mmCIF file of C-alpha atoms and ligand atoms in Angstrom:
data_model
loop_
_atom_site.group_PDB
_atom_site.id
_atom_site.type_symbol
_atom_site.label_atom_id
_atom_site.label_comp_id
_atom_site.label_asym_id
_atom_site.label_seq_id
_atom_site.Cartn_x
_atom_site.Cartn_y
_atom_site.Cartn_z
ATOM 1 C CA MET A 1 0.895 -8.259 -24.801
ATOM 2 C CA THR A 2 0.722 -4.876 -23.100
ATOM 3 C CA HIS A 3 2.970 -4.039 -20.199
ATOM 4 C CA LEU A 4 1.690 -4.348 -16.628
ATOM 5 C CA LEU A 5 2.927 -0.813 -15.954
ATOM 6 C CA THR A 6 3.630 1.893 -18.507
ATOM 7 C CA ILE A 7 4.837 5.322 -17.419
ATOM 8 C CA GLU A 8 5.206 8.056 -20.019
ATOM 9 C CA ASN A 9 6.308 11.663 -19.830
ATOM 10 C CA LEU A 10 6.116 11.709 -16.031
ATOM 11 C CA ASN A 11 6.821 15.016 -14.322
ATOM 12 C CA ALA A 12 6.567 14.921 -10.540
ATOM 13 C CA GLY A 13 7.771 16.741 -7.481
ATOM 14 C CA TYR A 14 7.054 18.470 -4.229
ATOM 15 C CA GLY A 15 5.253 21.810 -4.440
ATOM 16 C CA ASP A 16 7.298 24.024 -6.741
ATOM 17 C CA PHE A 17 10.242 21.615 -6.736
ATOM 18 C CA GLN A 18 10.354 19.305 -9.761
ATOM 19 C CA ALA A 19 12.161 15.988 -9.194
ATOM 20 C CA LEU A 20 11.184 13.970 -12.305
ATOM 21 C CA PHE A 21 11.356 15.274 -15.883
ATOM 22 C CA GLY A 22 9.490 13.511 -18.698
ATOM 23 C CA LEU A 23 10.376 10.093 -17.330
ATOM 24 C CA GLY A 24 9.302 6.888 -19.073
ATOM 25 C CA ILE A 25 9.597 3.261 -18.000
ATOM 26 C CA HIS A 26 7.660 0.059 -18.504
ATOM 27 C CA VAL A 27 7.429 -3.123 -16.454
ATOM 28 C CA ASP A 28 6.116 -6.488 -17.621
ATOM 29 C CA ARG A 29 4.247 -9.070 -15.579
ATOM 30 C CA GLY A 30 6.556 -11.232 -13.471
ATOM 31 C CA GLU A 31 9.588 -9.022 -13.959
ATOM 32 C CA ILE A 32 11.998 -7.795 -11.315
ATOM 33 C CA VAL A 33 13.014 -4.302 -12.404
ATOM 34 C CA ALA A 34 15.714 -2.396 -10.546
ATOM 35 C CA ILE A 35 15.959 1.390 -10.415
ATOM 36 C CA VAL A 36 19.482 2.552 -9.634
ATOM 37 C CA GLY A 37 20.977 6.000 -9.343
ATOM 38 C CA ALA A 38 22.818 8.344 -7.038
ATOM 39 C CA ASN A 39 21.335 10.122 -4.022
ATOM 40 C CA GLY A 40 18.655 12.559 -5.122
ATOM 41 C CA ALA A 41 18.268 11.089 -8.636
ATOM 42 C CA GLY A 42 14.525 10.743 -8.055
ATOM 43 C CA LYS A 43 14.189 7.000 -7.455
ATOM 44 C CA SER A 44 11.966 7.285 -4.377
ATOM 45 C CA THR A 45 9.918 10.000 -6.058
ATOM 46 C CA LEU A 46 9.204 7.607 -8.933
ATOM 47 C CA LEU A 47 7.868 4.992 -6.493
ATOM 48 C CA ARG A 48 5.846 7.674 -4.683
ATOM 49 C CA ALA A 49 4.345 8.781 -7.999
ATOM 50 C CA ILE A 50 3.218 5.218 -8.704
ATOM 51 C CA VAL A 51 1.402 5.006 -5.341
ATOM 52 C CA GLY A 52 0.046 8.549 -5.644
ATOM 53 C CA GLN A 53 2.016 10.354 -2.952
ATOM 54 C CA VAL A 54 3.382 13.221 -5.070
ATOM 55 C CA THR A 55 1.888 15.728 -7.484
ATOM 56 C CA MET A 56 2.442 14.685 -11.079
ATOM 57 C CA THR A 57 1.592 15.173 -14.717
ATOM 58 C CA GLY A 58 2.020 12.585 -17.434
ATOM 59 C CA SER A 59 0.719 9.075 -17.725
ATOM 60 C CA ILE A 60 0.871 6.068 -15.396
ATOM 61 C CA VAL A 61 -1.115 3.119 -16.747
ATOM 62 C CA PHE A 62 -1.380 -0.016 -14.604
ATOM 63 C CA ASP A 63 -2.974 -3.096 -16.139
ATOM 64 C CA GLY A 64 -4.814 -0.938 -18.656
ATOM 65 C CA GLU A 65 -6.104 1.596 -16.086
ATOM 66 C CA SER A 66 -4.863 5.157 -15.940
ATOM 67 C CA LEU A 67 -3.811 5.896 -12.344
ATOM 68 C CA GLY A 68 -3.230 9.632 -12.746
ATOM 69 C CA SER A 69 -6.460 10.830 -11.148
ATOM 70 C CA ILE A 70 -6.885 7.942 -8.695
ATOM 71 C CA PRO A 71 -6.081 8.909 -5.069
ATOM 72 C CA ALA A 72 -3.410 7.012 -3.134
ATOM 73 C CA HIS A 73 -5.796 5.131 -0.840
ATOM 74 C CA ARG A 74 -7.612 3.643 -3.858
ATOM 75 C CA ARG A 75 -4.402 2.492 -5.559
ATOM 76 C CA VAL A 76 -3.921 -0.158 -2.859
ATOM 77 C CA GLY A 77 -7.096 -1.693 -4.228
ATOM 78 C CA PHE A 78 -5.366 -2.049 -7.585
ATOM 79 C CA GLY A 79 -2.827 -4.334 -5.943
ATOM 80 C CA ILE A 80 0.051 -1.864 -5.695
ATOM 81 C CA SER A 81 2.018 -1.919 -2.468
ATOM 82 C CA LEU A 82 5.040 0.163 -1.410
ATOM 83 C CA VAL A 83 7.607 -0.893 1.185
ATOM 84 C CA PRO A 84 9.003 2.559 1.976
ATOM 85 C CA GLU A 85 12.593 3.429 2.745
ATOM 86 C CA GLY A 86 13.053 3.117 6.512
ATOM 87 C CA ARG A 87 10.408 0.335 6.794
ATOM 88 C CA LYS A 88 7.922 2.391 8.848
ATOM 89 C CA LEU A 89 6.541 -0.422 10.965
ATOM 90 C CA PHE A 90 4.017 0.362 13.687
ATOM 91 C CA ALA A 91 6.578 0.515 16.498
ATOM 92 C CA SER A 92 4.291 -0.188 19.453
ATOM 93 C CA LEU A 93 2.603 -3.185 17.800
ATOM 94 C CA THR A 94 3.855 -6.742 17.772
ATOM 95 C CA VAL A 95 5.263 -8.380 14.678
ATOM 96 C CA GLU A 96 2.070 -10.397 14.276
ATOM 97 C CA GLU A 97 -0.095 -7.268 14.552
ATOM 98 C CA ASN A 98 2.020 -5.509 11.927
ATOM 99 C CA LEU A 99 1.544 -8.448 9.558
ATOM 100 C CA LEU A 100 -2.195 -8.603 10.226
ATOM 101 C CA ILE A 101 -2.574 -4.909 9.411
ATOM 102 C CA GLY A 102 -1.003 -5.634 6.010
ATOM 103 C CA GLY A 103 -3.711 -8.201 5.348
ATOM 104 C CA HIS A 104 -6.528 -5.922 6.452
ATOM 105 C CA ARG A 105 -7.763 -5.179 2.934
ATOM 106 C CA THR A 106 -6.432 -8.222 1.239
ATOM 107 C CA ALA A 107 -7.072 -9.401 -2.292
ATOM 108 C CA ALA A 108 -7.379 -13.111 -2.965
ATOM 109 C CA GLY A 109 -3.988 -14.779 -3.194
ATOM 110 C CA ARG A 110 -1.476 -17.060 -1.567
ATOM 111 C CA TRP A 111 -0.125 -14.778 1.142
ATOM 112 C CA ASN A 112 -1.076 -15.225 4.785
ATOM 113 C CA ILE A 113 0.977 -15.225 7.991
ATOM 114 C CA GLU A 114 2.088 -18.830 7.520
ATOM 115 C CA ALA A 115 3.288 -18.171 3.950
ATOM 116 C CA VAL A 116 5.204 -15.078 5.097
ATOM 117 C CA LEU A 117 6.849 -17.104 7.888
ATOM 118 C CA ASP A 118 7.857 -19.746 5.344
ATOM 119 C CA LEU A 119 9.422 -17.039 3.170
ATOM 120 C CA PHE A 120 11.205 -15.359 6.097
ATOM 121 C CA PRO A 121 11.750 -18.053 8.760
ATOM 122 C CA LEU A 122 13.681 -15.565 10.909
ATOM 123 C CA ILE A 123 10.366 -13.860 11.763
ATOM 124 C CA ARG A 124 8.722 -16.992 13.155
ATOM 125 C CA PRO A 125 10.136 -16.781 16.722
ATOM 126 C CA LEU A 126 9.458 -13.035 16.852
ATOM 127 C CA LEU A 127 5.688 -12.931 16.303
ATOM 128 C CA LYS A 128 4.806 -11.734 19.812
ATOM 129 C CA ARG A 129 7.713 -9.291 20.071
ATOM 130 C CA GLN A 130 7.317 -5.539 19.800
ATOM 131 C CA SER A 131 8.512 -4.426 16.354
ATOM 132 C CA ASP A 132 10.818 -1.582 17.369
ATOM 133 C CA LYS A 133 12.904 -3.921 19.532
ATOM 134 C CA LEU A 134 14.151 -5.890 16.513
ATOM 135 C CA SER A 135 17.193 -5.650 14.263
ATOM 136 C CA GLY A 136 17.143 -3.749 10.959
ATOM 137 C CA GLY A 137 17.103 -6.972 8.953
ATOM 138 C CA GLU A 138 14.245 -8.412 10.984
ATOM 139 C CA GLN A 139 12.264 -5.199 10.590
ATOM 140 C CA GLN A 140 12.893 -5.181 6.841
ATOM 141 C CA ALA A 141 11.642 -8.752 6.470
ATOM 142 C CA ILE A 142 8.521 -7.824 8.471
ATOM 143 C CA ALA A 143 7.916 -4.733 6.332
ATOM 144 C CA ILE A 144 8.081 -6.838 3.163
ATOM 145 C CA GLY A 145 5.915 -9.511 4.775
ATOM 146 C CA ARG A 146 3.356 -6.886 5.764
ATOM 147 C CA ALA A 147 3.159 -5.685 2.162
ATOM 148 C CA LEU A 148 2.808 -9.255 0.875
ATOM 149 C CA MET A 149 -0.140 -9.874 3.208
ATOM 150 C CA GLY A 150 -2.188 -7.677 0.854
ATOM 151 C CA ASN A 151 -1.376 -10.011 -2.065
ATOM 152 C CA PRO A 152 0.047 -7.221 -4.225
ATOM 153 C CA ARG A 153 0.265 -7.534 -7.985
ATOM 154 C CA LEU A 154 2.986 -4.878 -8.012
ATOM 155 C CA LEU A 155 5.407 -4.678 -5.088
ATOM 156 C CA LEU A 156 7.598 -1.579 -4.803
ATOM 157 C CA LEU A 157 10.687 -1.946 -2.617
ATOM 158 C CA ASP A 158 12.549 1.232 -1.688
ATOM 159 C CA GLU A 159 16.164 0.678 -0.654
ATOM 160 C CA VAL A 160 15.515 -2.524 1.264
ATOM 161 C CA SER A 161 19.240 -3.110 1.744
ATOM 162 C CA LEU A 162 19.995 0.287 3.270
ATOM 163 C CA GLY A 163 22.009 -0.067 6.468
ATOM 164 C CA LEU A 164 21.869 -3.855 6.525
ATOM 165 C CA ALA A 165 24.785 -6.273 6.720
ATOM 166 C CA PRO A 166 25.596 -8.053 3.410
ATOM 167 C CA VAL A 167 24.478 -11.427 4.754
ATOM 168 C CA VAL A 168 21.099 -9.955 5.727
ATOM 169 C CA VAL A 169 20.740 -8.274 2.326
ATOM 170 C CA LYS A 170 21.447 -11.636 0.688
ATOM 171 C CA GLY A 171 18.638 -13.242 2.707
ATOM 172 C CA ILE A 172 16.170 -10.534 1.701
ATOM 173 C CA TYR A 173 17.085 -10.778 -1.991
ATOM 174 C CA GLU A 174 16.894 -14.569 -1.934
ATOM 175 C CA ALA A 175 13.206 -14.163 -1.098
ATOM 176 C CA LEU A 176 12.472 -12.345 -4.373
ATOM 177 C CA PRO A 177 12.001 -15.412 -6.608
ATOM 178 C CA GLY A 178 9.380 -16.733 -4.159
ATOM 179 C CA ILE A 179 7.600 -13.387 -4.261
ATOM 180 C CA VAL A 180 7.545 -13.373 -8.068
ATOM 181 C CA ALA A 181 6.383 -17.007 -8.092
ATOM 182 C CA SER A 182 3.361 -15.879 -6.055
ATOM 183 C CA GLY A 183 2.298 -13.758 -9.009
ATOM 184 C CA ALA A 184 3.792 -10.426 -8.008
ATOM 185 C CA THR A 185 5.862 -8.105 -10.181
ATOM 186 C CA VAL A 186 8.636 -6.222 -8.397
ATOM 187 C CA ILE A 187 10.198 -2.791 -8.823
ATOM 188 C CA LEU A 188 13.103 -2.251 -6.475
ATOM 189 C CA VAL A 189 15.139 0.848 -5.794
ATOM 190 C CA GLU A 190 18.700 -0.060 -4.968
ATOM 191 C CA GLN A 191 21.843 2.035 -4.490
ATOM 192 C CA ASP A 192 24.171 -0.955 -4.715
ATOM 193 C CA ILE A 193 24.624 -1.572 -8.443
ATOM 194 C CA GLY A 194 26.079 -5.043 -7.902
ATOM 195 C CA VAL A 195 23.084 -6.139 -5.841
ATOM 196 C CA ALA A 196 20.673 -4.654 -8.397
ATOM 197 C CA LEU A 197 22.351 -6.356 -11.358
ATOM 198 C CA GLY A 198 22.361 -9.676 -9.509
ATOM 199 C CA ALA A 199 18.654 -9.563 -8.705
ATOM 200 C CA ALA A 200 16.931 -7.815 -11.605
ATOM 201 C CA ASP A 201 15.693 -8.888 -15.032
ATOM 202 C CA ARG A 202 16.073 -5.303 -16.216
ATOM 203 C CA VAL A 203 17.641 -2.165 -14.827
ATOM 204 C CA TYR A 204 16.857 1.530 -15.241
ATOM 205 C CA CYS A 205 19.535 3.983 -14.219
ATOM 206 C CA MET A 206 18.311 7.443 -13.210
ATOM 207 C CA LEU A 207 20.188 10.712 -13.227
ATOM 208 C CA GLU A 208 18.712 14.032 -12.136
ATOM 209 C CA GLY A 209 15.111 12.962 -12.576
ATOM 210 C CA ARG A 210 15.501 11.243 -15.944
ATOM 211 C CA VAL A 211 16.292 7.749 -17.209
ATOM 212 C CA SER A 212 19.937 7.827 -18.266
ATOM 213 C CA LEU A 213 20.320 4.146 -19.235
ATOM 214 C CA SER A 214 18.257 0.952 -19.338
ATOM 215 C CA GLY A 215 18.697 -2.674 -20.289
ATOM 216 C CA THR A 216 19.179 -6.193 -19.000
ATOM 217 C CA PRO A 217 22.163 -6.885 -16.725
ATOM 218 C CA ALA A 218 23.786 -8.778 -19.618
ATOM 219 C CA GLU A 219 23.450 -5.767 -21.907
ATOM 220 C CA LEU A 220 24.912 -3.207 -19.519
ATOM 221 C CA SER A 221 28.619 -2.900 -18.871
ATOM 222 C CA ARG A 222 29.897 -1.673 -15.522
ATOM 223 C CA GLU A 223 31.454 1.295 -17.305
ATOM 224 C CA ALA A 224 28.196 2.293 -18.999
ATOM 225 C CA ILE A 225 26.310 2.068 -15.722
ATOM 226 C CA ALA A 226 28.929 4.058 -13.856
ATOM 227 C CA ALA A 227 28.753 6.766 -16.533
ATOM 228 C CA ALA A 228 24.943 6.830 -16.466
ATOM 229 C CA TYR A 229 24.928 6.784 -12.652
ATOM 230 C CA PHE A 230 27.294 9.699 -12.191
ATOM 231 C CA GLY A 231 26.573 11.564 -15.423
ATOM 232 C CA VAL A 232 30.117 11.164 -16.724
ATOM 233 C CA ALA A 233 30.340 11.419 -20.508
HETATM 234 P P1 ATP B 301 17.887 8.884 -2.097
HETATM 235 O O1 ATP B 301 18.681 7.689 -2.369
HETATM 236 O O2 ATP B 301 18.685 9.983 -1.450
HETATM 237 O O3 ATP B 301 16.564 8.638 -1.442
HETATM 238 P P2 ATP B 301 16.423 9.246 -4.573
HETATM 239 O O4 ATP B 301 17.027 8.936 -5.898
HETATM 240 O O5 ATP B 301 15.425 8.305 -4.037
HETATM 241 O O6 ATP B 301 17.595 9.506 -3.554
HETATM 242 P P3 ATP B 301 14.427 11.230 -4.167
HETATM 243 O O7 ATP B 301 14.286 10.920 -2.708
HETATM 244 O O8 ATP B 301 13.356 10.801 -5.087
HETATM 245 O O9 ATP B 301 15.822 10.690 -4.706
HETATM 246 O O10 ATP B 301 14.649 12.806 -4.299
HETATM 247 C C1 ATP B 301 14.650 13.475 -5.568
HETATM 248 C C2 ATP B 301 14.738 14.955 -5.298
HETATM 249 O O11 ATP B 301 13.550 15.363 -4.624
HETATM 250 C C3 ATP B 301 15.910 15.363 -4.397
HETATM 251 O O12 ATP B 301 16.439 16.584 -4.869
HETATM 252 C C4 ATP B 301 15.276 15.527 -3.035
HETATM 253 O O13 ATP B 301 15.953 16.489 -2.281
HETATM 254 C C5 ATP B 301 13.866 16.005 -3.387
HETATM 255 N N1 ATP B 301 12.877 15.576 -2.388
HETATM 256 C C6 ATP B 301 12.673 14.310 -1.959
HETATM 257 N N2 ATP B 301 11.672 14.271 -1.055
HETATM 258 C C7 ATP B 301 11.242 15.560 -0.912
HETATM 259 C C8 ATP B 301 10.242 16.188 -0.128
HETATM 260 N N3 ATP B 301 9.447 15.487 0.698
HETATM 261 N N4 ATP B 301 10.103 17.522 -0.236
HETATM 262 C C9 ATP B 301 10.876 18.250 -1.079
HETATM 263 N N5 ATP B 301 11.841 17.719 -1.851
HETATM 264 C C10 ATP B 301 12.031 16.386 -1.781
#
């Protein structure tokens, strides 16, 4: 069976600045794949390339379709949804309005407000509250819920644990199996190697815009990851 996502020889960046160099990864249906790496390794740029937010050359094939020439706004229609670093909720809108916006152009699937509230019960009492008045963990759950409302086939999570207390991070990560059970495949960018290894089926480590190591958590030793993460021989 072919992969859900196959990326080959990806070069991407910002104007004259190149951030990714000949990068290749693949992701299978139903997998949780973690991308780890130090600050500036290019993890967010990889996610932005998948949703079409950076200039790129190379090949990104999603479910048999080449995405390279497809503009960002049309990639949502393919069922690809990014939860960006920093959540980026609509601050002046209520929680419910933020969720409804996520379902604006929805594909058929199991996600609706009730299903999101079942996944993240902490949101339920907050529906009528203004989004920017909430804690980081609450906002993160809403941002993920908003993405789910579009019934994505591929959900991209960029540093969802950043700045959150460990107990809140645990709650967010405990939601992942339910998300995969809904039919989604997940790529998550995570700086905390322990969290990534605990959650993912496979891990790619990035260093200076390239894949420096990949494998299942069982295959990768802490030492090998640390070396690949920091570029230590
Ligand atoms: P972080 O954890 O710091 O977000 P990252 O691995 O996600 O790191 P990227 O954000 O993808 O790394 O950044 C890769 C490189 O691209 C870095 O050198 C960064 O400075 C640069 N970069 C990121 N965003 C931009 C931008 N909008 N314009 C120019 N350069 C950028």
